[in-house]
């Protein structure tokens, strides 16, 4: 029985390695290749680049992006839970409500931490 499980894992690993290589090779063989100087230019919203493309951004941009991702992931987890809550309430009972309460509590603690560190202020 365990040998069969190892065989299935090996097949998935092999497919996970082989399929992207095959797709990349096929796309490389089938696509047209006509590189020109205009195609190799960096694209900046239709404007020709006129300076160095390596710029240093303010860390606040990254913090806002991370907060957005955290709360976006929260919404992804909360929505299916809310939809299935009535069906699960009769089977699992109070456990599912406490579990989601802990999840939301941890996210609120993270928000309070970001607020106290003044990450959400834009000066």
Coordinates of C-alpha atoms in Angstrom, one line a residue:
X1 CA 0.0 0.0 0.0
X2 CA 2.8 2.5 0.9
X3 CA 4.7 1.6 -2.3
X4 CA 1.7 2.7 -4.3
X5 CA 1.7 6.1 -2.5
X6 CA 5.3 6.6 -3.1
X7 CA 4.8 5.7 -6.8
X8 CA 2.0 8.3 -7.1
X9 CA 4.2 11.0 -5.5
X10 CA 7.0 10.1 -7.9
X11 CA 4.6 10.5 -10.8
X12 CA 3.4 13.9 -9.6
X13 CA 7.0 15.1 -9.1
X14 CA 8.0 13.8 -12.5
X15 CA 5.0 15.5 -14.2
X16 CA 5.7 18.7 -12.2
X17 CA 9.2 18.8 -13.7
X18 CA 8.5 17.5 -17.2
X19 CA 5.3 19.4 -18.2
X20 CA 6.8 22.9 -17.7
X21 CA 9.9 21.9 -19.6
X22 CA 7.9 20.5 -22.5
X23 CA 5.6 23.6 -22.6
X24 CA 8.6 25.9 -22.6
X25 CA 10.4 23.9 -25.3
X26 CA 7.2 23.8 -27.5
X27 CA 6.6 27.5 -27.1
X28 CA 10.2 28.2 -28.0
X29 CA 10.0 26.1 -31.1
X30 CA 6.6 27.4 -32.3
X31 CA 6.8 31.1 -31.6
X32 CA 8.2 33.6 -34.2
X33 CA 11.5 35.2 -33.3
X34 CA 12.1 38.6 -34.8
X35 CA 14.0 40.7 -32.2
X36 CA 14.5 44.3 -33.1
X37 CA 15.9 47.3 -31.2
X38 CA 12.4 48.7 -30.6
X39 CA 11.2 45.4 -29.1
X40 CA 14.1 45.3 -26.7
X41 CA 13.4 48.7 -25.2
X42 CA 11.9 48.9 -21.7
X43 CA 8.2 49.8 -21.9
X44 CA 7.1 52.7 -19.7
X45 CA 3.4 53.4 -20.4
X46 CA 4.1 54.2 -24.1
X47 CA 6.9 56.7 -23.3
X48 CA 10.4 56.0 -24.3
X49 CA 12.6 55.5 -21.3
X50 CA 14.9 58.5 -20.6
X51 CA 16.7 57.6 -17.3
X52 CA 18.0 54.8 -15.2
X53 CA 15.3 52.3 -14.4
X54 CA 16.6 51.4 -11.0
X55 CA 14.9 53.6 -8.5
X56 CA 14.7 53.4 -4.8
X57 CA 11.1 53.4 -3.6
X58 CA 9.8 54.4 -0.2
X59 CA 9.3 51.4 2.2
X60 CA 5.7 52.5 2.8
X61 CA 4.7 51.3 -0.6
X62 CA 5.8 47.8 0.4
X63 CA 4.1 48.0 3.7
X64 CA 0.8 49.0 2.2
X65 CA 1.1 46.2 -0.3
X66 CA 1.8 43.7 2.4
X67 CA -1.2 44.9 4.4
X68 CA -3.4 44.7 1.3
X69 CA -2.3 41.1 0.7
X70 CA -2.9 40.2 4.4
X71 CA -6.5 41.6 4.3
X72 CA -7.1 40.2 0.8
X73 CA -6.2 36.8 2.0
X74 CA -8.4 37.3 5.0
X75 CA -11.3 38.0 2.7
X76 CA -10.5 34.9 0.7
X77 CA -10.7 32.7 3.8
X78 CA -13.7 34.5 5.4
X79 CA -16.0 34.3 2.4
X80 CA -16.1 30.5 2.0
X81 CA -16.3 30.1 5.7
X82 CA -19.3 32.5 5.9
X83 CA -21.1 30.7 3.0
X84 CA -20.6 27.2 4.6
X85 CA -21.2 28.3 8.2
X86 CA -24.8 27.2 8.4
X87 CA -24.1 23.7 7.0
X88 CA -21.1 23.2 9.3
X89 CA -22.7 24.7 12.4
X90 CA -24.8 21.6 13.0
X91 CA -21.9 19.2 12.6
X92 CA -19.0 20.9 14.3
X93 CA -20.9 23.4 16.5
X94 CA -19.1 26.1 18.3
X95 CA -15.6 24.9 17.3
X96 CA -15.8 26.5 13.8
X97 CA -16.9 29.8 15.2
X98 CA -14.0 29.9 17.7
X99 CA -11.6 28.8 15.0
X100 CA -12.6 31.8 12.8
X101 CA -12.6 34.1 15.8
X102 CA -9.0 33.2 16.5
X103 CA -8.1 33.8 12.9
X104 CA -9.7 37.2 12.8
X105 CA -8.2 38.1 16.3
X106 CA -4.7 37.4 14.9
X107 CA -5.3 39.6 12.0
X108 CA -6.6 42.4 14.2
X109 CA -3.5 42.0 16.4
X110 CA -1.4 42.4 13.3
X111 CA -3.4 45.5 12.3
X112 CA -3.0 47.0 15.7
X113 CA 0.8 46.3 15.6
X114 CA 1.0 48.0 12.2
X115 CA -1.0 51.0 13.5
X116 CA 1.2 51.3 16.6
X117 CA 4.4 51.2 14.5
X118 CA 2.8 54.1 12.4
X119 CA 3.0 52.1 9.2
X120 CA -0.5 53.3 8.2
X121 CA 0.5 57.0 8.5
X122 CA 1.6 58.8 5.3
X123 CA 3.6 62.0 5.9

